Amino acid sequence: MSFDVSDIKKDFPLLSCEEHNDSLIYLDSAATSQKPQKVIDVVSSYYEEINANVHRGAYHLAEKATTAMEDAREKISDFIKSERSEEIIFTKNATESINLVAKSWGAANLGEGDVVLLSSLEHHANIVPWHQLAESQGIEVRWIPLTESGLLDLTDLDRLLEGVKLVAVSGASNVLGTVPPVRTLADAAHAVGALCLVDASQYVPHRPTDVEELGCDFLAFTGHKMCGPTGIGVLWGRSDLLEQMPPFLGGGEMILDVTQEGFTANTIPWKFEAGTPPISEIVGLGAAVDYLESVGMNNVLEHERTLTTYALNTLKDRFGDELIIHGPHDVSVRGGVLSMAYQDIHPHDVSQVLDDHGVCVRAGHHCAKPLMKLLGVGSTVRASLYLYNDESDVDALADALEATGKFFSR
Amino acid sequence: MSGLEDLYREIILDHYRNPRNQGELEVPPAVMAEGFNPLCGDEIKVHIQVDDGVIVDIKFDGQGCSISQSSASMMTTAITGKTLEEVEGIIYSFKQLMSIHEKSLEGGSETVGSSTTGLGDLQALQGVVKFPVRIKCATLGWNTLEQCFEELDEN
Ligand SMILES: Cc1ncc(COP(=O)(O)O)c(C=O)c1O
């Protein structure tokens, strides 16, 4: 399918609704993406036509709901090239997916002095669960440093890997856009007998994903950043690992048997899905995957690369040294996340004036305070691109930045 | 006036560009408290020195947006030389100013209640209430000042 961004934009009602008078410039997809009409329709028709609890009723409707949910699992499994759909575990979001690994696999397998190696790019979601294990079981959290340009500095990797049991890295940074060499890290982890977890929250929405190619053991991502609903995330894990891991939460759905004496855990994936799952959200995520497949993830990647190049060039041409864009500028190793410092205007003030021009960007530490500290800033202005953005959005950002400069020099 | 100009009044930008009473005091005799805005990463330190129930010196330092920095700067000028009791009153009035609902502002500034008169330059911050996420910026220095008072009580 050929990719025409003006057609894509029309698929997203919020981007063309009258309330915003066509003047909404949405550049905050790293925080959450907008939703295509198809996803919205599938979610509402689920409630209108299918709604029943899953895995519980013998009646026709309950079967339909169960099928809808399990079909979505298949789709999501295919989307990331997983060989077995039982390797897809539904969670609330990427944060819960990572916590599941830390609290189940980590608690069972890590102890005093074991090392979890993180990159310096990580989101708090892939930091705090490991800090918690440091507190509860005495593990050590170690950091892969960054180069000047915001890439991972792997020169000392061999030394960094000593004592490591898990390498946990983001597939793409939500601050700098950096896309680390996951395959290299996964292979290096395996060579020392460690596992590799990828926080793919900013990866899966933006490029074709193949868990075999990535070579990792766990992959965490979140539905709302990939055109899906909020409240639904995914943990993919290698089935041999998942089978050995103890359950995370206990309750209904996750058991085969319960007696007064104890319980027997269900098989995967349900072993990790205690309680009534977010069924409509799962079905909605299935629809989001259908939508992204119909556009083609290669097209999404290509479009974002072209647009990121346009953005980097436009901002450089128009603002020169007045605007700093953190992180790598080579689009082959970065995604469409642009973290900026503009003149000496505080990011909060920049985003306020941008908002006045209808431009939605994020100002803050982006849940990556250790990275902010390395960058030597308290916060940045972050504009992030997705499949529905086009050059006019980048131009609007540049115009609004110029207006911001004028406003604060009055 | 557009909302934006209402938010960024001249006096606010002036305090942002030329902060008054920036710096630190020696602890002791001064007391110090630190405040954070976890949403945006703003940080502030407030030092006060109190003699005989009067704030004889106050300094602030930190990194933050124009609203948090100017509000802290204006706060220092408003409370220097005041008794602790008077300062409690100013804090109360300022918080009142920050909690006035947007609706009451739509008619113009005269709807501001009498309890917030006497704030002087600080009145300029009333535009902040139209931007609810920025209220936390404006009150950061003030909440930190209150923490200083807790420090005082403990000493
Ligand atoms: C890199 C990264 N990891 C994890 C998360 C957490 O996602 P969620 O809040 O949906 O769990 C985010 C999004 O905020 C992210 O950008």
XYZ file of C-alpha atoms and ligand atoms in Angstrom:
581
model
C 0.000 0.000 0.000
C 1.300 3.441 -0.794
C 1.512 5.860 2.075
C -0.323 9.157 1.855
C -0.204 11.066 5.107
C -3.208 13.238 4.254
C -5.310 10.069 3.997
C -3.843 8.786 7.246
C -4.713 11.988 9.061
C -8.350 11.543 8.076
C -8.410 8.205 9.871
C -7.934 10.009 13.205
C -11.096 11.889 14.196
C -9.450 13.958 16.906
C -6.973 15.398 14.428
C -9.718 16.682 12.183
C -12.606 17.355 14.543
C -14.372 20.672 14.463
C -13.822 21.453 18.082
C -10.178 22.017 17.277
C -11.020 23.913 14.145
C -8.417 21.945 12.211
C -5.807 23.805 14.187
C -4.590 21.072 16.487
C -0.959 20.215 15.899
C -0.405 17.052 17.889
C 3.275 16.399 18.532
C 3.083 14.341 21.714
C 2.682 10.797 20.445
C 5.580 9.610 22.587
C 3.256 10.270 25.533
C 0.222 8.716 23.870
C -0.926 8.343 20.296
C -4.243 9.418 18.844
C -6.704 6.673 17.926
C -8.011 5.844 14.461
C -11.781 5.680 13.959
C -11.490 1.935 13.346
C -10.153 1.305 16.838
C -12.839 3.487 18.389
C -15.511 1.649 16.390
C -14.237 -1.789 17.330
C -14.208 -0.886 21.015
C -17.745 0.488 20.957
C -19.114 -2.339 18.866
C -17.536 -4.771 21.300
C -19.769 -3.285 24.004
C -22.754 -3.019 21.678
C -22.576 -6.533 20.288
C -20.275 -8.872 22.174
C -19.810 -7.886 25.813
C -19.662 -10.828 28.242
C -17.022 -12.101 30.634
C -14.378 -14.309 29.060
C -13.412 -17.912 29.782
C -16.390 -18.275 32.096
C -19.661 -18.859 30.338
C -20.767 -21.709 28.135
C -23.284 -19.454 26.433
C -22.763 -18.192 22.946
C -22.056 -14.570 23.843
C -19.342 -15.482 26.342
C -17.743 -17.638 23.710
C -17.813 -14.732 21.278
C -16.104 -12.462 23.806
C -13.469 -15.093 24.517
C -12.857 -15.589 20.820
C -12.558 -11.837 20.246
C -9.973 -11.599 22.994
C -7.976 -14.627 21.903
C -8.087 -13.506 18.262
C -6.500 -10.247 19.360
C -3.776 -12.222 21.128
C -3.044 -14.042 17.855
C -2.876 -10.780 15.924
C -0.538 -9.166 18.412
C 1.620 -12.281 18.438
C 1.897 -12.174 14.634
C 2.578 -8.443 14.740
C 5.809 -8.936 16.686
C 6.611 -12.250 14.921
C 6.220 -14.349 18.020
C 5.969 -18.017 17.181
C 3.463 -18.859 19.895
C 0.576 -16.694 20.985
C 0.803 -18.036 24.551
C 3.934 -15.921 24.789
C 1.707 -12.819 24.706
C 0.645 -11.796 28.205
C -1.821 -8.985 28.646
C -1.037 -6.411 31.299
C -2.227 -2.909 32.084
C 0.687 -1.144 30.367
C 4.431 -1.407 29.765
C 5.090 -0.438 33.363
C 3.162 -3.460 34.604
C 4.875 -5.693 32.040
C 8.310 -4.763 33.360
C 7.132 -5.065 36.949
C 5.850 -8.544 36.161
C 9.333 -9.613 35.086
C 10.979 -7.960 38.087
C 8.514 -9.276 40.633
C 8.166 -12.778 39.210
C 11.369 -13.724 37.392
C 13.537 -11.246 39.294
C 12.327 -12.160 42.755
C 12.732 -15.883 41.998
C 16.096 -15.713 40.268
C 18.057 -12.730 41.537
C 19.806 -12.318 44.836
C 22.509 -10.460 46.712
C 25.126 -9.082 44.345
C 23.439 -10.130 41.091
C 23.564 -7.319 38.579
C 20.854 -5.837 36.381
C 22.450 -3.758 33.648
C 20.392 -0.817 32.386
C 21.133 1.771 29.750
C 21.368 5.406 30.800
C 18.391 6.144 28.546
C 15.789 4.348 30.614
C 12.307 5.505 31.510
C 11.457 5.271 35.232
C 9.308 2.235 34.339
C 12.501 0.334 33.582
C 14.427 1.711 36.549
C 12.248 1.724 39.634
C 11.303 -2.013 39.584
C 15.027 -2.807 39.630
C 15.708 -0.296 42.392
C 12.961 -2.071 44.312
C 14.756 -5.401 43.824
C 17.945 -3.734 45.006
C 16.107 -2.790 48.191
C 14.380 -6.125 48.706
C 17.017 -8.598 47.577
C 20.256 -6.694 47.414
C 20.778 -6.782 43.652
C 23.050 -4.213 42.038
C 21.756 -1.837 39.355
C 24.476 -0.885 36.880
C 24.380 1.582 34.006
C 25.649 1.572 30.427
C 27.003 5.091 29.838
C 26.207 7.319 26.857
C 28.437 8.919 24.266
C 28.411 12.674 23.694
C 25.830 12.242 20.960
C 23.456 10.184 23.096
C 24.247 6.693 21.830
C 25.111 3.823 24.165
C 28.823 3.738 24.903
C 29.648 0.047 24.597
C 33.449 0.325 24.743
C 33.551 -1.198 28.226
C 30.700 -3.623 27.699
C 32.700 -6.716 28.681
C 33.579 -5.227 32.037
C 30.046 -3.909 32.536
C 28.672 -7.409 31.973
C 30.524 -8.965 34.910
C 28.029 -10.533 37.285
C 25.093 -9.481 35.107
C 21.953 -11.633 35.152
C 19.725 -9.324 33.128
C 20.326 -6.606 30.561
C 17.260 -4.343 30.457
C 17.271 -1.640 27.779
C 14.811 0.477 25.894
C 14.319 -0.363 22.250
C 14.019 3.359 21.570
C 14.467 6.282 23.918
C 11.430 8.395 24.770
C 13.728 11.378 25.327
C 16.549 11.288 22.785
C 14.988 9.032 20.184
C 18.092 6.824 20.302
C 17.558 3.289 19.008
C 20.206 1.143 20.733
C 21.650 -1.967 19.068
C 19.389 -4.424 20.856
C 20.634 -7.494 18.995
C 24.227 -6.798 20.007
C 23.197 -6.339 23.622
C 21.024 -9.455 23.655
C 23.843 -11.561 22.189
C 26.320 -10.112 24.672
C 23.912 -10.854 27.527
C 23.437 -14.441 26.408
C 27.178 -14.924 26.060
C 27.539 -14.355 29.818
C 24.452 -16.415 30.680
C 22.240 -13.392 31.269
C 18.800 -12.599 29.853
C 17.734 -9.530 27.912
C 14.572 -7.483 28.421
C 13.604 -4.775 25.959
C 11.337 -1.904 26.921
C 9.831 -1.547 23.464
C 7.242 1.109 24.381
C 8.712 3.512 21.816
C 9.798 0.794 19.403
C 6.827 -1.406 18.558
C 4.585 1.561 17.563
C 7.121 2.906 15.090
C 8.895 0.088 13.252
C 8.515 -3.519 12.221
C 9.175 -5.717 15.246
C 10.547 -9.240 15.131
C 11.335 -10.779 18.490
C 13.473 -13.471 16.871
C 15.572 -10.853 15.108
C 15.876 -8.750 18.238
C 17.061 -11.860 20.051
C 15.689 -10.742 23.411
C 13.945 -12.848 26.080
C 11.300 -10.368 27.197
C 9.667 -7.509 25.309
C 7.406 -4.985 27.034
C 5.153 -2.503 25.265
C 2.052 -0.448 25.820
C -1.123 -0.244 23.735
C -1.924 3.442 23.998
C 1.233 4.553 22.204
C 0.417 2.394 19.155
C -3.060 3.638 18.248
C -4.690 1.351 20.816
C -6.690 2.093 23.970
C -5.224 2.962 27.353
C -5.220 0.289 30.044
C -3.715 -2.458 27.912
C -0.074 -3.465 27.699
C 1.806 -6.528 26.592
C 4.608 -8.631 27.920
C 6.074 -11.021 25.404
C 8.366 -13.627 26.929
C 10.034 -16.813 25.750
C 7.655 -19.617 26.680
C 10.295 -21.743 28.441
C 11.003 -18.830 30.774
C 7.356 -17.925 31.316
C 6.544 -21.523 32.171
C 9.147 -21.573 34.924
C 8.254 -18.208 36.404
C 5.978 -18.015 39.450
C 2.651 -16.203 38.975
C 2.631 -12.453 39.515
C -0.847 -11.614 40.823
C -3.148 -14.251 42.278
C -6.904 -14.657 41.793
C -9.391 -15.810 39.209
C -8.336 -16.830 35.673
C -4.781 -17.613 36.734
C -5.571 -20.958 38.381
C -6.280 -24.512 37.315
C -7.424 -25.523 40.770
C -7.908 -23.995 44.184
C -8.496 -25.891 47.440
C -8.482 -24.878 51.087
C -4.874 -26.011 51.123
C -3.536 -24.205 48.086
C -3.745 -23.619 44.343
C -2.394 -24.897 41.055
C -1.450 -22.195 38.579
C -2.938 -22.135 35.104
C -0.795 -22.572 32.019
C 0.667 -19.593 30.184
C -0.455 -17.020 29.242
C -3.391 -17.097 31.693
C -1.106 -17.889 34.633
C -0.110 -14.228 34.490
C -3.555 -12.775 33.845
C -5.326 -12.753 37.199
C -8.870 -11.440 37.324
C -11.157 -10.230 34.553
C -8.902 -8.860 31.835
C -9.444 -5.515 30.081
C -11.381 -7.241 27.303
C -12.505 -4.275 25.232
C -9.015 -2.803 25.449
C -7.503 -6.060 24.249
C -9.932 -6.184 21.350
C -9.149 -2.522 20.670
C -5.438 -3.253 20.619
C -6.118 -6.033 18.136
C -7.857 -3.449 15.943
C -4.902 -1.068 16.335
C -2.579 -3.810 15.121
C -4.889 -4.431 12.149
C -4.781 -0.731 11.383
C -0.992 -0.483 11.603
C -0.622 -3.635 9.478
C -2.889 -2.138 6.857
C -0.676 0.937 6.683
C 2.454 -1.203 6.822
C 5.096 -0.816 9.528
C 7.809 -0.343 6.928
C 5.844 2.595 5.569
C 5.457 4.002 9.075
C 9.198 3.749 9.666
C 10.048 5.239 6.284
C 7.598 8.107 6.763
C 8.912 8.909 10.228
C 12.525 8.853 9.008
C 11.760 11.252 6.209
C 9.794 13.522 8.510
C 12.452 13.422 11.243
C 15.075 14.419 8.678
C 12.818 17.258 7.564
C 12.327 18.351 11.183
C 16.029 18.239 12.047
C 16.894 20.259 8.926
C 14.077 22.764 9.278
C 14.807 23.483 12.924
C 18.521 23.803 12.264
C 17.989 26.116 9.293
C 15.541 28.341 11.103
C 17.097 28.510 14.562
C 20.773 27.612 14.245
C 22.504 27.595 17.608
C 19.488 29.038 19.407
C 17.883 25.619 19.414
C 19.642 22.539 20.729
C 18.266 19.150 19.786
C 19.593 16.576 22.228
C 20.615 13.103 21.121
C 21.859 11.645 17.853
C 21.028 13.408 14.595
C 21.591 10.398 12.357
C 18.110 9.131 11.511
C 19.351 5.580 11.024
C 19.911 5.305 14.799
C 17.072 7.448 16.093
C 13.319 7.725 15.980
C 11.074 10.760 15.684
C 11.435 12.068 19.217
C 12.987 15.541 19.390
C 14.045 16.810 22.808
C 14.953 20.446 22.615
C 16.308 23.415 24.492
C 15.341 26.763 22.973
C 17.355 29.868 23.785
C 17.310 30.076 27.556
C 13.543 29.900 27.782
C 12.381 27.306 30.288
C 10.694 24.301 28.622
C 7.519 24.882 30.587
C 7.293 28.412 29.247
C 8.040 27.254 25.699
C 5.313 24.640 25.780
C 2.844 27.151 27.209
C 3.314 29.512 24.275
C 3.325 26.625 21.798
C -0.017 25.552 23.236
C -1.322 29.042 22.561
C -0.505 28.309 18.901
C -2.284 24.957 19.022
C 0.957 22.979 19.141
C 0.904 20.148 21.705
C 4.356 19.193 22.949
C 5.585 17.875 26.253
C 7.768 19.806 28.674
C 9.366 18.063 31.604
C 11.724 15.278 32.556
C 9.743 12.659 30.587
C 10.026 10.159 33.442
C 13.750 9.843 32.815
C 15.350 11.827 35.613
C 18.691 9.975 35.607
C 19.030 10.777 31.894
C 18.114 14.422 32.500
C 20.873 14.593 35.061
C 23.376 13.260 32.529
C 22.199 15.836 30.004
C 22.654 18.497 32.666
C 19.114 19.810 32.341
C 16.039 19.712 34.552
C 13.659 19.342 31.652
C 13.342 19.570 27.882
C 10.707 20.471 25.335
C 9.836 17.287 23.505
C 8.108 17.066 20.145
C 7.394 13.548 18.939
C 6.245 12.436 15.502
C 3.990 9.634 14.380
C 2.440 8.305 11.201
C -0.224 11.030 11.039
C 2.197 13.962 11.290
C 3.406 15.777 8.214
C 5.680 18.616 7.162
C 2.991 21.186 7.910
C 3.042 20.071 11.562
C 6.808 20.577 11.687
C 6.432 23.996 10.058
C 3.757 24.910 12.598
C 6.138 23.892 15.379
C 8.884 26.055 13.914
C 6.522 29.027 13.480
C 5.294 28.678 17.035
C 8.865 28.439 18.349
C 9.702 31.633 16.531
C 6.677 33.304 18.070
C 7.819 32.040 21.470
C 11.199 33.678 21.016
C 9.508 36.956 20.084
C 7.067 36.741 22.978
C 9.774 36.391 25.584
C 12.038 39.050 24.111
C 9.331 41.696 24.158
C -5.608 40.717 26.887
C -4.962 37.217 25.621
C -4.637 34.533 28.257
C -0.962 34.324 27.514
C -0.277 37.982 28.191
C -2.368 37.682 31.295
C -0.123 34.858 32.443
C 3.175 36.465 31.548
C 2.725 39.991 32.899
C 5.614 42.397 32.560
C 6.328 42.314 36.278
C 6.531 38.514 36.233
C 9.083 38.503 33.440
C 11.001 41.209 35.255
C 11.273 39.096 38.411
C 12.204 36.087 36.276
C 15.005 37.937 34.508
C 16.181 39.805 37.579
C 15.340 37.602 40.526
C 15.426 39.381 43.886
C 17.048 37.769 46.903
C 18.606 34.942 44.987
C 21.168 32.870 46.862
C 21.624 31.063 50.139
C 22.038 31.870 53.831
C 24.208 30.153 56.364
C 22.482 27.322 58.236
C 22.296 27.836 61.194
C 21.333 30.535 62.083
C 19.075 30.321 58.991
C 16.783 27.381 58.225
C 16.454 25.826 54.802
C 13.898 23.727 52.940
C 13.883 22.220 49.470
C 10.862 21.869 47.211
C 10.324 19.801 44.062
C 7.709 19.790 41.388
C 7.761 16.161 40.301
C 5.738 16.957 37.189
C 8.244 19.244 35.553
C 11.429 18.711 37.519
C 11.533 22.210 38.989
C 13.556 22.505 42.169
C 13.824 25.288 44.678
C 15.648 25.982 47.912
C 14.408 28.572 50.355
C 16.510 29.920 53.241
C 14.995 32.147 55.918
C 16.439 33.813 58.948
C 14.045 34.695 61.734
C 14.909 36.950 64.662
C 12.343 37.667 67.386
C 9.508 36.402 65.229
C 10.457 38.590 62.275
C 11.812 37.424 58.919
C 15.007 39.418 58.735
C 16.423 37.728 55.654
C 15.271 35.324 52.958
C 17.007 33.860 49.923
C 15.891 31.413 47.251
C 17.723 29.437 44.643
C 16.842 26.780 42.113
C 15.904 26.004 38.579
C 12.485 26.441 37.195
C 10.142 28.152 34.807
C 9.353 31.850 34.793
C 6.265 31.314 36.923
C 7.944 29.357 39.707
C 10.998 31.614 39.776
C 9.150 34.928 39.628
C 6.631 33.814 42.215
C 9.465 32.896 44.583
C 11.232 36.164 43.885
C 8.092 38.203 44.573
C 7.465 36.152 47.671
C 10.844 37.123 49.090
C 10.187 40.823 48.604
C 6.698 40.517 50.052
C 7.728 38.892 53.310
C 11.080 40.412 54.204
C 10.741 42.356 57.446
C 7.325 40.884 58.223
C 6.392 39.050 61.403
C 5.646 35.344 61.136
C 2.003 36.117 61.801
C 1.874 38.626 58.981
C 3.560 36.115 56.700
C 0.965 33.463 57.521
C -1.628 36.003 56.393
C 0.205 36.666 53.138
C 0.548 32.946 52.456
C -3.166 32.539 53.083
C -4.038 35.387 50.730
C -1.733 34.076 48.043
C -3.226 30.616 48.222
C -6.674 32.186 47.989
C -5.543 33.972 44.845
C -4.346 30.662 43.416
C -7.588 28.867 44.177
C -9.980 31.322 42.597
C -11.811 29.412 39.967
C -11.393 30.350 36.358
C -15.084 31.283 36.153
C -14.761 34.174 38.536
C -11.946 35.578 36.463
C -13.891 35.749 33.281
C -15.651 38.903 34.417
C -12.361 40.668 34.990
C -9.983 41.305 37.809
C -12.491 43.188 39.986
C -14.042 39.858 40.987
C -10.943 39.083 43.020
C -12.020 39.022 46.634
C -10.844 41.491 49.213
C -8.910 38.794 51.046
C -6.330 38.875 48.283
C -5.801 42.616 48.223
C -2.609 43.676 49.873
C -0.575 41.224 47.885
C 0.960 44.014 45.841
C 2.943 42.785 42.852
C 1.879 39.239 43.629
C -1.554 40.094 42.238
C 0.097 39.861 38.833
C 0.173 36.086 39.278
C -3.602 35.811 39.232
C -3.497 34.988 35.512
C -1.974 31.656 36.483
C -5.304 30.232 37.639
C -6.465 30.118 34.052
C -3.734 27.541 33.483
C -4.331 24.946 36.190
C -1.122 22.992 35.582
C 0.869 26.132 36.245
C -0.617 26.682 39.709
C 1.851 24.146 41.059
C 4.665 26.237 39.568
C 3.402 29.398 41.243
C 2.993 27.773 44.645
C 6.281 25.831 44.690
C 8.256 28.532 46.504
C 5.398 29.133 48.934
C 5.040 25.503 49.885
C 8.778 25.407 50.423
C 8.534 28.472 52.645
C 5.949 26.637 54.714
C 8.377 23.762 55.042
C 10.903 26.263 56.427
C 8.336 27.145 59.079
C 8.028 23.473 59.987
C 11.809 23.377 60.330
C 11.590 26.382 62.647
C 8.969 24.691 64.795
C 11.123 21.608 65.113
C 14.183 23.587 66.185
C 10.326 4.189 27.007
C 9.078 4.059 27.823
N 8.962 3.060 28.689
C 7.853 2.899 29.430
C 6.806 3.773 29.348
C 5.634 3.543 30.241
O 4.472 3.324 29.538
P 3.128 3.125 30.373
O 2.970 4.369 31.186
O 2.063 2.974 29.354
O 3.322 1.938 31.221
C 6.897 4.845 28.469
C 5.810 5.834 28.331
O 5.567 6.725 29.059
C 8.057 4.999 27.690
O 8.185 6.023 26.845
